Every structure is written in C-alpha cells, then in structure tokens.
Short mmCIF file of C-alpha atoms and ligand atoms in Angstrom, two decimals:
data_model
loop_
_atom_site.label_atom_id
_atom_site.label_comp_id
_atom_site.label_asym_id
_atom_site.label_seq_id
_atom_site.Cartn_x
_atom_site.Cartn_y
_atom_site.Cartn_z
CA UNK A 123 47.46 -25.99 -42.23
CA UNK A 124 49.30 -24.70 -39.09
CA UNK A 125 52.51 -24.63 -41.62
CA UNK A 126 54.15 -21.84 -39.63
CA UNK A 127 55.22 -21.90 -35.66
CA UNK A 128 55.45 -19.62 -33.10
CA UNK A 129 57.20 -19.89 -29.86
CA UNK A 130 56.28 -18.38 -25.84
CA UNK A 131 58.71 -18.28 -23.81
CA UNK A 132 57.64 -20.15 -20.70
CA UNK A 133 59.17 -20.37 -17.21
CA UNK A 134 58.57 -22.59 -14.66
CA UNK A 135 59.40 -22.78 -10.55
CA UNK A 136 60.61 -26.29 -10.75
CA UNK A 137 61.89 -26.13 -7.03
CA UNK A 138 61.83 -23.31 -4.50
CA UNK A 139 59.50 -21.40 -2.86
CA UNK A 140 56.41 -22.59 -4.37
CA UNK A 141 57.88 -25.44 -6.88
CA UNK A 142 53.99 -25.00 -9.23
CA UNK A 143 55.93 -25.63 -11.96
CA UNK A 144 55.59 -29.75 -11.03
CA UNK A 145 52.10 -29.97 -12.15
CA UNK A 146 52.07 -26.33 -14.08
CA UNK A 147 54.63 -27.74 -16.62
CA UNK A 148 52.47 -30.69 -17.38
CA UNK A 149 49.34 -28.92 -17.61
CA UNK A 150 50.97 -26.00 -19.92
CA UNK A 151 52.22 -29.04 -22.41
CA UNK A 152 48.84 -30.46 -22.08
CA UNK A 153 47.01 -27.23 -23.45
CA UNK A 154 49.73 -26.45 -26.20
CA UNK A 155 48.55 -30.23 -27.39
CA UNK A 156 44.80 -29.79 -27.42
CA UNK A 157 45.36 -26.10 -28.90
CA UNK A 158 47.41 -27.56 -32.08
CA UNK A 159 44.97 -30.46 -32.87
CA UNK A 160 42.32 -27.53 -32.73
CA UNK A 161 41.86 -26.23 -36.56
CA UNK A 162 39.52 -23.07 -35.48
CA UNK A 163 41.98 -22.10 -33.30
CA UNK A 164 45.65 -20.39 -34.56
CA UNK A 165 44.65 -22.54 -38.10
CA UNK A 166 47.96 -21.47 -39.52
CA UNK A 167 50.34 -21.61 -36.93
CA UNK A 168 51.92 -24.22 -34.76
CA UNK A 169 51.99 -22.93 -30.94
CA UNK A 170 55.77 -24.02 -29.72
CA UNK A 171 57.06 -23.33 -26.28
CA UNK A 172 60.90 -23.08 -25.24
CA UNK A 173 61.09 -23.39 -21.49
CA UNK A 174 63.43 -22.65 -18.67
CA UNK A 175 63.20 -23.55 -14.95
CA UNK A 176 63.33 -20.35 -12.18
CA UNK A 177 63.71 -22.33 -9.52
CA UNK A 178 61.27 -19.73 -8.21
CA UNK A 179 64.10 -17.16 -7.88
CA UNK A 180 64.03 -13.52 -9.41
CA UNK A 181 67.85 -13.42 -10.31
CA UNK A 182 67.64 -17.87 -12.35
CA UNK A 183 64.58 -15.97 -13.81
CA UNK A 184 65.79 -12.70 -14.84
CA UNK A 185 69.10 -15.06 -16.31
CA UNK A 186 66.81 -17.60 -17.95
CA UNK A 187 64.56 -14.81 -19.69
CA UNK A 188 67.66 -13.16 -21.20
CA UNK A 189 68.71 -16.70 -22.63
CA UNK A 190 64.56 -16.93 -23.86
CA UNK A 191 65.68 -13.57 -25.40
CA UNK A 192 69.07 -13.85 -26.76
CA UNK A 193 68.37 -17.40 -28.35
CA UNK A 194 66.06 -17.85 -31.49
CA UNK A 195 63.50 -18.54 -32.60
CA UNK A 196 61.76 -14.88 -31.58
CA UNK A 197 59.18 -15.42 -28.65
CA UNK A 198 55.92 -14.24 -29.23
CA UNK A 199 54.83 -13.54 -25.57
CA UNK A 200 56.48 -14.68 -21.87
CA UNK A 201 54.57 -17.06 -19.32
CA UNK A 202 55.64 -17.06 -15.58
CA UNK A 203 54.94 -18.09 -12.37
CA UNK A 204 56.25 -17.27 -8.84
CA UNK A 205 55.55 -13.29 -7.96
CA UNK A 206 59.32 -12.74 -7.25
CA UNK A 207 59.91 -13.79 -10.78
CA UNK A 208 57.28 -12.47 -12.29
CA UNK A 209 57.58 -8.84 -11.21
CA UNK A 210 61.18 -8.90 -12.62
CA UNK A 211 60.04 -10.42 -16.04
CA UNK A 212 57.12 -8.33 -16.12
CA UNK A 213 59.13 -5.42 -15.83
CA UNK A 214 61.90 -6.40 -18.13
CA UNK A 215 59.63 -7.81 -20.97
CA UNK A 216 58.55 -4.51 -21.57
CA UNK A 217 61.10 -3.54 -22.92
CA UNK A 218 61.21 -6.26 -25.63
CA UNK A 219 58.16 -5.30 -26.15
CA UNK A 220 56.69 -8.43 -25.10
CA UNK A 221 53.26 -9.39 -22.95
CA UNK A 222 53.83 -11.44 -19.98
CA UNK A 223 50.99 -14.03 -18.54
CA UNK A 224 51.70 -15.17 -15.58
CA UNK A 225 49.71 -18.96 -13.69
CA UNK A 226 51.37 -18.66 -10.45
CA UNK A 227 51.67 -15.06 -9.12
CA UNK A 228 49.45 -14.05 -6.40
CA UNK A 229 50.96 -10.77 -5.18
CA UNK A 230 48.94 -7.61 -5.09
CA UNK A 231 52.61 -5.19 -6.15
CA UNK A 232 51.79 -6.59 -9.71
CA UNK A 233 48.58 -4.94 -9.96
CA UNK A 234 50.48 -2.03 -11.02
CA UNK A 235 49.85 -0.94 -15.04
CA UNK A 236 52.65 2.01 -14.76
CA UNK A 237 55.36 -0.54 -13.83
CA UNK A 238 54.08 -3.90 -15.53
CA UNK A 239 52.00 -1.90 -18.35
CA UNK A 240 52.04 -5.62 -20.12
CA UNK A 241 51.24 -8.03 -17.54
CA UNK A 242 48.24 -10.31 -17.06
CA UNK A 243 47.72 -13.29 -14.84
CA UNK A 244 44.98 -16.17 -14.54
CA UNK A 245 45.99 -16.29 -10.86
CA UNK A 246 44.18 -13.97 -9.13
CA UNK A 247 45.90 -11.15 -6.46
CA UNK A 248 46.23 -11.82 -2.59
CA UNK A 249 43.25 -9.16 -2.32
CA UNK A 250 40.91 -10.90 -3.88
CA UNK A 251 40.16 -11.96 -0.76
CA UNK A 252 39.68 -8.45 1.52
CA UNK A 253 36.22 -7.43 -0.77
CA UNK A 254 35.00 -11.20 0.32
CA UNK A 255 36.01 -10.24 4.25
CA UNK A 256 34.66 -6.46 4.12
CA UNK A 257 31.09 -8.44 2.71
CA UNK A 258 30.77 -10.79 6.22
CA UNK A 259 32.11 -7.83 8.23
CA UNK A 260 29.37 -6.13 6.83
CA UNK A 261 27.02 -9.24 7.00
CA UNK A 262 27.79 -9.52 11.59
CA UNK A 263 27.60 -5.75 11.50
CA UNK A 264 31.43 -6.03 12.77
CA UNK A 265 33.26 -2.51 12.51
CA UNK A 266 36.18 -2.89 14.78
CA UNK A 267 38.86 -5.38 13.10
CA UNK A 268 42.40 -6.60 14.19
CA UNK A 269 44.95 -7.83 11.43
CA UNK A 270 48.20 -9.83 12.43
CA UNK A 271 50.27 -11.01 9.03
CA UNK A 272 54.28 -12.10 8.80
CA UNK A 273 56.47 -9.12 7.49
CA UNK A 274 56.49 -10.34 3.91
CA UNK A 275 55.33 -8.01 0.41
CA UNK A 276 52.57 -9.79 -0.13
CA UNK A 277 50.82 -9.93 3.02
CA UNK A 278 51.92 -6.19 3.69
CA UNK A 279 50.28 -4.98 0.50
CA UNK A 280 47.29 -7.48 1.12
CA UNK A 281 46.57 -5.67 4.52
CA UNK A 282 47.30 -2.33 3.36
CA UNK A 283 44.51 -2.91 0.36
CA UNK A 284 42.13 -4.34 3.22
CA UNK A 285 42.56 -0.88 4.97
CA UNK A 286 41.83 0.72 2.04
CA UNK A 287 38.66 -1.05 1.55
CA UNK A 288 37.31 -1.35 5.09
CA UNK A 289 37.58 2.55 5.38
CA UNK A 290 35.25 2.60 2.31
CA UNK A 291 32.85 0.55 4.28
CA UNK A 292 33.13 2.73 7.08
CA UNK A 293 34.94 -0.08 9.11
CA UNK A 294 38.16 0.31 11.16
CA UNK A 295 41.21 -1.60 11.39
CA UNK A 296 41.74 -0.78 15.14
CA UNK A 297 44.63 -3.62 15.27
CA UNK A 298 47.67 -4.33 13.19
CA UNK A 299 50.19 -6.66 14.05
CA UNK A 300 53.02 -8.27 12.59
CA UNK A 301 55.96 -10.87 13.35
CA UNK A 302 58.85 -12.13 11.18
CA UNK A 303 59.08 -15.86 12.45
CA UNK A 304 58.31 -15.42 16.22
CA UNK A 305 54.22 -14.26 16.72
CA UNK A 306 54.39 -14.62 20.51
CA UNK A 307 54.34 -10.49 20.75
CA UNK A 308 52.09 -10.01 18.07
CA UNK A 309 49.30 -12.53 19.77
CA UNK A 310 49.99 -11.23 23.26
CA UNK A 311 49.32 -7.71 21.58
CA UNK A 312 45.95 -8.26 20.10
CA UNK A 313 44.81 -10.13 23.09
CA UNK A 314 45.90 -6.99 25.23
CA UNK A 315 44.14 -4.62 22.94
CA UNK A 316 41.10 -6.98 22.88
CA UNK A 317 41.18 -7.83 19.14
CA UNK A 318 37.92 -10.11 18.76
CA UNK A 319 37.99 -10.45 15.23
CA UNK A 320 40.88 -11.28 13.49
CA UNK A 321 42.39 -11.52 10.07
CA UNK A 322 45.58 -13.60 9.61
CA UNK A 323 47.46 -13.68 6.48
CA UNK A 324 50.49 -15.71 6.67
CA UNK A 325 51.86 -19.43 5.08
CA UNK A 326 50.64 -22.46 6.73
CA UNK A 327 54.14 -22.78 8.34
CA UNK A 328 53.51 -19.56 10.74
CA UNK A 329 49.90 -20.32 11.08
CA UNK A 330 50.63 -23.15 12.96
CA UNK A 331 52.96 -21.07 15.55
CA UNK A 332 50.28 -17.98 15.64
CA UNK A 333 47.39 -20.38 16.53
CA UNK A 334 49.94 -22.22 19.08
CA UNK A 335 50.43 -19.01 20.64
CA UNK A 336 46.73 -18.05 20.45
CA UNK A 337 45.71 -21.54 22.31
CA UNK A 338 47.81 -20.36 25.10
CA UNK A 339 46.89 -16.61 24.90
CA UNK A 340 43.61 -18.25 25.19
CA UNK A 341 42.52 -15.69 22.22
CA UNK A 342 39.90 -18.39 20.51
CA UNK A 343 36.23 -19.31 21.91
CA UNK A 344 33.22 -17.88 21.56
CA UNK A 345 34.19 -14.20 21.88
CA UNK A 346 36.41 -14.44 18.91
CA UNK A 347 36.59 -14.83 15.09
CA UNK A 348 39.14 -15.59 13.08
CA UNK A 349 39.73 -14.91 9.22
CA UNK A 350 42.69 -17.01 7.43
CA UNK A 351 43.92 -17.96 4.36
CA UNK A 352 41.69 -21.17 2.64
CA UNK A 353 44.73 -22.88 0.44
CA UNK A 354 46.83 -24.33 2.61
CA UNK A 355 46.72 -28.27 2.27
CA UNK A 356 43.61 -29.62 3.80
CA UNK A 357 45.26 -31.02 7.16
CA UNK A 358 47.63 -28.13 7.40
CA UNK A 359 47.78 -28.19 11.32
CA UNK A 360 48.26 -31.66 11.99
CA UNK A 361 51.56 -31.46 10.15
CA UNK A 362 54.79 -32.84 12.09
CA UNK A 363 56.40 -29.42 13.22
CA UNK A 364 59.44 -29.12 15.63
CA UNK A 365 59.12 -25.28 16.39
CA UNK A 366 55.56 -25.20 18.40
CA UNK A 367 54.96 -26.43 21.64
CA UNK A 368 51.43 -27.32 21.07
CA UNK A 369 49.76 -30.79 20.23
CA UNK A 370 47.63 -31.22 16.97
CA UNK A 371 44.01 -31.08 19.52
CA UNK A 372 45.28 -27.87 20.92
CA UNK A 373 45.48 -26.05 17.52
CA UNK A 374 42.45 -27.99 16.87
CA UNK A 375 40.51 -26.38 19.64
CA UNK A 376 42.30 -22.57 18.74
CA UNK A 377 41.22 -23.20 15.20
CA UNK A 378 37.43 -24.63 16.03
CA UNK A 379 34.87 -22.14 13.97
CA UNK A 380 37.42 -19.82 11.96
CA UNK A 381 36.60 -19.24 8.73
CA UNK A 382 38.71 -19.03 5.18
CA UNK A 383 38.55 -17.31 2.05
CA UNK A 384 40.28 -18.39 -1.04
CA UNK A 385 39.54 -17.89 -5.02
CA UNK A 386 38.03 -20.44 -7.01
CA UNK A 387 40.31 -21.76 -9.43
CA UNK A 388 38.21 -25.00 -10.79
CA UNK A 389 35.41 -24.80 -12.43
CA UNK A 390 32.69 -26.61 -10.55
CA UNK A 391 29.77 -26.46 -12.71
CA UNK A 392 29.95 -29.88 -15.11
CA UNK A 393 29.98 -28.40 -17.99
CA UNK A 394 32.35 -28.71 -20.86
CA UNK A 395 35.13 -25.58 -21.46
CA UNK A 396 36.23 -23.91 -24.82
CA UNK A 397 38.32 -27.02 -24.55
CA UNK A 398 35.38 -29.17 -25.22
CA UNK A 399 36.05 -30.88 -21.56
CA UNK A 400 34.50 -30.63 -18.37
CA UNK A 401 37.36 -29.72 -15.35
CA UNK A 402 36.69 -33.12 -14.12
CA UNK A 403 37.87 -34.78 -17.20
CA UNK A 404 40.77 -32.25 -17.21
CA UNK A 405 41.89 -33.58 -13.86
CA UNK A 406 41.39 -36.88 -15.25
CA UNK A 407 43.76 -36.47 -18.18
CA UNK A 408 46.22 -34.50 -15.85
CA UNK A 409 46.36 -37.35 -12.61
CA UNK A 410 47.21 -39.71 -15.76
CA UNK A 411 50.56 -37.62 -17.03
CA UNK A 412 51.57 -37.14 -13.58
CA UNK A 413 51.33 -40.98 -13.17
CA UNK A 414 51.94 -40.26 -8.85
CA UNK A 415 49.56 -42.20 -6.02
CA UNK A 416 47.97 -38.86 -4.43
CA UNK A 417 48.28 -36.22 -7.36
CA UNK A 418 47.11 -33.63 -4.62
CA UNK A 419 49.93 -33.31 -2.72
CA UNK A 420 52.16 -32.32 -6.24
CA UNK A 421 53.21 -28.36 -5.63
CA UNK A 422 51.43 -26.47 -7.95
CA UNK A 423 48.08 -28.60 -8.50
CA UNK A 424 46.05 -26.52 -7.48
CA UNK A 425 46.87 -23.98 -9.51
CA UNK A 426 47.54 -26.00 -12.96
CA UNK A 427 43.62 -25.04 -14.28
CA UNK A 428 45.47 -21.45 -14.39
CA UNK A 429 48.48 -22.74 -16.04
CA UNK A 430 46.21 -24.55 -19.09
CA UNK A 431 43.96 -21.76 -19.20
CA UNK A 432 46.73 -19.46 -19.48
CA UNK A 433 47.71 -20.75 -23.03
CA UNK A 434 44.31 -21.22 -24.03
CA UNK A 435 44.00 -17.34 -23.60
CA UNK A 436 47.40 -17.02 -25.12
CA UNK A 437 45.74 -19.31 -28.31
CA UNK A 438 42.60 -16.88 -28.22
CA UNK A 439 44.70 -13.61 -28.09
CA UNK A 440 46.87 -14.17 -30.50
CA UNK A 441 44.27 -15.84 -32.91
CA UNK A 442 42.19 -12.83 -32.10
CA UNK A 443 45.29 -10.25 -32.91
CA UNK A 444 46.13 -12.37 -36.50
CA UNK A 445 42.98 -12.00 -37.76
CA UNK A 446 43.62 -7.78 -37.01
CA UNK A 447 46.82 -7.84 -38.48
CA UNK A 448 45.48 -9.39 -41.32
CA UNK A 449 43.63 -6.59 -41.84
CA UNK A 450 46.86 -4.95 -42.45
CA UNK A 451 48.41 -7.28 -44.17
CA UNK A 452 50.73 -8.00 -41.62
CA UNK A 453 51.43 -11.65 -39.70
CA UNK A 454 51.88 -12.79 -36.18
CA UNK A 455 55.15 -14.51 -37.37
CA UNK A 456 56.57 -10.94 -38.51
CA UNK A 457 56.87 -10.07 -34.47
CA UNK A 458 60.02 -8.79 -33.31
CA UNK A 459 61.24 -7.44 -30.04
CA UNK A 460 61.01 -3.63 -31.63
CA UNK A 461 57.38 -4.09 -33.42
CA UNK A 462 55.41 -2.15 -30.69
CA UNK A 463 52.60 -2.28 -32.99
CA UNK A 464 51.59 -6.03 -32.63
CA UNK A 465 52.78 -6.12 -29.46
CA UNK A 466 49.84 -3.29 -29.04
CA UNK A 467 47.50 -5.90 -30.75
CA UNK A 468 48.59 -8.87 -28.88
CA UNK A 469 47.46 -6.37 -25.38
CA UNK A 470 44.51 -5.46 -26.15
CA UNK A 471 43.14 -8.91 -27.14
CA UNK A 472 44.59 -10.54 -24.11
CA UNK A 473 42.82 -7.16 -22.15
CA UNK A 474 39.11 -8.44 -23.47
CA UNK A 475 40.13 -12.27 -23.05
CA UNK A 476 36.64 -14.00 -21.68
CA UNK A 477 36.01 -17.46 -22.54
CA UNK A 478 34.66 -20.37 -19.88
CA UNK A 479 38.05 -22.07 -18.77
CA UNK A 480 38.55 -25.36 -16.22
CA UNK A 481 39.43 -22.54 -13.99
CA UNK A 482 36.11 -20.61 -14.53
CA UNK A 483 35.42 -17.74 -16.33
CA UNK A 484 38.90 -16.25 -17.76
CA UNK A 485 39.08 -12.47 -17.82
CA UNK A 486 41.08 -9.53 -16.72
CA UNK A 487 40.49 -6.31 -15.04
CA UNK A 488 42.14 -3.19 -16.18
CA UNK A 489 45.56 -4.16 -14.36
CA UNK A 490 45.33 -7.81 -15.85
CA UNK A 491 44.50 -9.26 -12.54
CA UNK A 492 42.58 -12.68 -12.65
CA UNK A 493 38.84 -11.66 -12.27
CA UNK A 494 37.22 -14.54 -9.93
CA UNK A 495 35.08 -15.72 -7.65
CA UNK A 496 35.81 -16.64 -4.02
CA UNK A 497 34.86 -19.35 -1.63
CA UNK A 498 34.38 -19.07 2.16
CA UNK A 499 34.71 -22.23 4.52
CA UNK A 500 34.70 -22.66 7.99
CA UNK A 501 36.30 -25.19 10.13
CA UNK A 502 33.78 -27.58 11.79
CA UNK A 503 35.24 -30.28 14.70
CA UNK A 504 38.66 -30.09 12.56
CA UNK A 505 36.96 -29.94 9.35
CA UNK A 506 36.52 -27.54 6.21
CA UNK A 507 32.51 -27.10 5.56
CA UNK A 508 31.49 -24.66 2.69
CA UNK A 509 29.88 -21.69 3.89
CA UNK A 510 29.14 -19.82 0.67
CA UNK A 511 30.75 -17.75 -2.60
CA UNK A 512 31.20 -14.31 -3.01
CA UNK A 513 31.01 -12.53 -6.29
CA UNK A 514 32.58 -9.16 -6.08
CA UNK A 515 32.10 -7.91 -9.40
CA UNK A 516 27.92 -8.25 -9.19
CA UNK A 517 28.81 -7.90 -5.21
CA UNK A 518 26.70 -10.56 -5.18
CA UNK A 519 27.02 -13.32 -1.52
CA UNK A 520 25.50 -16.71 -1.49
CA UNK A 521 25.66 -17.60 1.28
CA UNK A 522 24.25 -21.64 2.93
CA UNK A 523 23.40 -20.23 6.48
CA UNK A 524 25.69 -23.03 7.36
CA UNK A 525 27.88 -21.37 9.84
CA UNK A 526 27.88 -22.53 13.94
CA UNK A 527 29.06 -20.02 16.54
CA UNK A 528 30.53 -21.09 19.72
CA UNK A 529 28.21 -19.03 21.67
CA UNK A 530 25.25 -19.69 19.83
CA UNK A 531 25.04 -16.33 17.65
CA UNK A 532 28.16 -13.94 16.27
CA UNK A 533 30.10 -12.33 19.02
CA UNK A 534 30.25 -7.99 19.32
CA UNK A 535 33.35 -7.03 17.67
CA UNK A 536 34.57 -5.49 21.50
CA UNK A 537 33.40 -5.29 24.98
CA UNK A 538 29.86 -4.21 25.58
CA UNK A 539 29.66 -2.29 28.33
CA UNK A 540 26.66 -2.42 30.12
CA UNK A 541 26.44 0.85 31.62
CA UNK A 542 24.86 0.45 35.27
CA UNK A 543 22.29 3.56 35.38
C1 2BX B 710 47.78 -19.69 -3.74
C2 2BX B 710 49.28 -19.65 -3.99
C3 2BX B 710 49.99 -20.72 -3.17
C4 2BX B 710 49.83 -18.27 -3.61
O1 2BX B 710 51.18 -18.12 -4.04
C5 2BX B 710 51.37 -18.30 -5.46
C6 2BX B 710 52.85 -18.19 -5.76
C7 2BX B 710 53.31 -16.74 -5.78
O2 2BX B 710 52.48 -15.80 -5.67
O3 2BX B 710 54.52 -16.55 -5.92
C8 2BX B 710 50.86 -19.67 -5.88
N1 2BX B 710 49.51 -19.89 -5.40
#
C-alpha cells in the first residue's frame, strides 16, 4: 500500500511582501500528513513534497523552480503563492508541462487561460469582490461611482474589471483616481468632483494615509459611502504609523459606517470536510504546530485553509487522473516533463475539482480562479459588524438589514438639485 511516491514541487513566501508561507508551510505539511494516512485516497502512492522558499520574489522563484526542475525526483505538479511569483511559474511550468496551484495569489492578470493555460488557485482573484459591490450599488439604487486605488497591477486590473461590470449594470464610474504613496491629490480630486460613493482598493498601509487625508478633506459623514478592502488585520487603523498626521479617533471618525468586502476563506458551517474535520478543529490542530501566543497575527493565516485545501485537491486530482490512466494502462509515476498526455489528465481533473474544504466549497471556474463566496461588513463605533454574504454564482444576497447610515437612510449618489419652479 502507497509503495510508490510522488513529489509537488512547492514554494513558499517565507519573507517578503506577503511572508503566507509562515503558516501556509505548516498547513501544506499538515494536509500531505492526513492525505497519506488516508487509504481511499492516492492508495498506492506516497504524496512527497520538495520545497523552496521565494521570499515572495518573481526572480528567488523563477531560480528556485528551475532547481525544483533540474533536481530529481520528477515533480508531478507546482504549488505557489505570492502573484508576482506565481505568474512567472505559471507561465514557465507550461512548458514542462506541468499544472501549477497556487494558495496565495490574489491578482486578477492570472485569470488569463492563453498565458497560464495550466493554472488554478484556491485563493480567489482581487475581483471577486466588484460583482459583490455592483449587487449593493444596485441594492441603494447608486449609479454614479468614484474609485481611488494605489498605482499597483492588482488594484489597476481590479478597477478596470469593476468598470467592466458596472457598465453591464448600467452604472458609471464617473471618478477614477489614483496615487503612488502620496493620496493628498487624489482625495482633494474626488472631493472636488463630488465623489459620494467611493471604492478604495489599496494595502492597509495607504489606507491609513487616504482616510487621513479624507478626515481633513472632510470627504466622510453622512453624504458619503465608502467601499474598502475587508482583510486587513482587524485594528488596521490604530496601528503606530509615522507618515500621517492624523490621530487613531480621527481615522476613526473618517472610517465610521464604511463598509468591506472580502472572500470567505473558512468554512463556517460546523460541519466536518472531506478531511473528516470541522475548520474549527483544523485551526485547532494548526494553533498547536505553530506553538505562538496569538496565532492570528502569523502572515499567511488567514489564508492557510487555501494552502491545505490546495493539496487535498492536488490528492483528489491526481487520484481522479490514476484511476484514467489506468484505463490505459499507464501510471501517475510514469510522468515526465514531455508527457503532455497526463499532464492533459492531471487538468482536467483539477478543472472539475469540487469537494467541501475548511475553506468552503473548492472549485474552479474556467480560468482556475477560486470560486467563493464573499462577506460584507461594516464598521460600527470602530468596529467590524457583519452585514451579509453574497453569492455570485446563484447571484444570490443575504443580506441582515443590519446596516446604520449617518443620516438616517442611504445618501443620493450626487447633488440633488431641487429645481426652484
Ligand atoms: C488577501 C491577500 C492578502 C491578498 O494578497 C495575496 C498575496 C498575493 O496576491 O500575492 C494573499 N492574500
């Protein structure tokens, strides 16, 4: 039983940009354990994984997937993380022939079949979030919108899909700023071109300066809205930081009543997972290897369900694909870089992948993105409050009818003019 082995090539953002790999790594060694003891899962073959560290750099992780590459034993398939890594991987593997999964990589460039025609990801795209935001627009009958994001890929692509869709909704983006470091222009601008509501997309780091700015601009109240990003840690704005003139209350009273949008990446129904555990337990069993006092604040925690999902759909695909070779009296452990034909096998199990995860439901759409749900929150006297989830595959909102406005009901998205007859 399991008397043969085969090895993914996994790499991991150890420091960096977004250093996931701290509590991905764990996770990922955590699933490859649960998968071998399984004997209905891969019940001759031994998963292995060789792993490298990207340091969440695109030229460590182009280096560290040739040494996956040039070494033996053959890798079966590539996990990633970080986006900047991952779109060089993604489109390198290809030409070993070789599917790449990636936990950690949330930009929308990858959702892009003719340049990554073997990528998948349990971390959903950046614009999961604009179907979720066209929905409320919809919901306040809101049709003029303003958009202000830092000058980075992901956040330009994430706009540029939000255009896309709000035009489909008949909804105009009448707005768009952006700012490198420095959003002073970019807040004075909306505020001139009376923006009322507002999307933001931008780290934590730069939402503290825009919402700085906007307490003095004086662009939050009751005539405004404002849409952000819902990851950022919990107390994001109360964080020590040297380059804003503002005190924590002021961003406090700028940020009083926005809302947020982020995917849900934990399963929150109690239930137990292919894994025969419920996500609690799974956080359990992970808080125990990382053996720190506050396991929230490791880099990457948030996102480990995706990282032990992601080899538990790695498990299912290939079981799925060596049962079909089988059938051809071929074997998984035959793979190398220049069979095309397994590698074909190995896609288009990983392309009907749907099993209950500790993430949620794991599947892909057509361009391997993450298929999810989101949640929507809205910050109450300095607080995050659930608002509601948004399903945009049945297009389906709950929503808890929690929400407060400032001025006692939603706010016009411009200036009414009353016109004096
Ligand atoms: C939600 C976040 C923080 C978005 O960036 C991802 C990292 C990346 O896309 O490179 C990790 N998860």
């Amino acid at each position: 039983l399991k008397h043969k082995n085969l090895t993914i090539g996994t790499i991991f953002p150890m420091t960096g940009g977004w250093a996931g790999g701290k509590a991905c790594l764990p996770a990922v060694k955590m699933a490859l354990d649960d998968i071998n003891k399984r004997h209905d899962v891969l019940p001759d073959y031994n998963l292995e994984m060789d792993y490298k560290d990207s340091q969440c750099m695109p030229g460590l992780g182009t280096k560290v997937l040739y040494e996956l590459l040039y070494n033996p034993p053959t890798k079966i398939l590539v996990l990633t993380g970080c986006s900047i890594v991952s779109t060089f991987v993604a489109e390198a593997a290809k030409m070993w022939n070789l599917v790449v999964l990636a936990y950690g990589a949330s930009s929308p460039a990858l959702s892009n079949r003719d340049r990554f025609p073997t990528f998948f990801r349990t971390h959903p795209s950046a614009t999961l979030h604009n179907p979720t935001r066209v929905k409320l627009f919809q919901r306040y009958k809101w049709k003029r919108i303003a958009t202000i994001q830092v000058s980075l890929e992901v956040f330009t692509s994430t706009i540029d899909d939000l255009e896309r869709k709000v035009k489909e909704a008949n909804i105009d983006i009448a707005v768009r700023q952006s700012f490198l470091t420095d959003p002073t222009n970019a807040v004075k601008n909306l505020k001139r071109q009376d923006a009322r509501i507002i999307v933001g997309v931008f780290y934590e780091d730069m939402a503290r300066r825009v919402f700085c700015q906007a307490y003095k601009e004086k662009l939050y109240g009751k005539k405004y809205v404002w849409f952000i990003i819902g990851w950022y840690p919990d107390n994001w704005y109360m964080a020590e930081d040297k380059s804003i003139n503002c005190t924590v209350d002021q961003l406090k009273e700028a940020l009083e009543g926005h809302f947020t949008t982020e995917a849900m990446i934990l399963n929150q129904q109690p239930t137990k997972t292919l894994a025969n555990m419920t996500s609690q337990r799974y956080k359990e069993r992970l808080d125990s290897k990382l053996n720190v006092s506050d396991t929230s604040q490791v880099t990457g925690y948030p996102e480990s369900p995706l990282a032990y999902d992601a080899l538990w759909a790695v498990a299912l695909a290939l079981n799925k694909t060596a049962a079909r070779l089988a059938l051809k009296n071929l074997t998984l452990d035959e793979f190398d870089y220049n069979k095309k034909h397994i590698t074909d096998e190995i896609y288009s199990a990983m392309d009907s992948t749907s099993f209950l995860g500790v993430s949620g439901n794991v599947a892909f759409s057509s361009e391997g993105d993450r298929i999810a749900l989101t949640q929507i929150e809205q910050m109450i006297n300095g607080t995050y409050h659930l608002m509601g989830y948004y399903d945009s595959v049945t297009d389906n909102l709950t929503w808890l009818d929690k929400e407060q406005w400032l001025g006692g009901k939603p706010p016009p998205d411009h200036t009414r003019f009353v016109r004096f007859l």
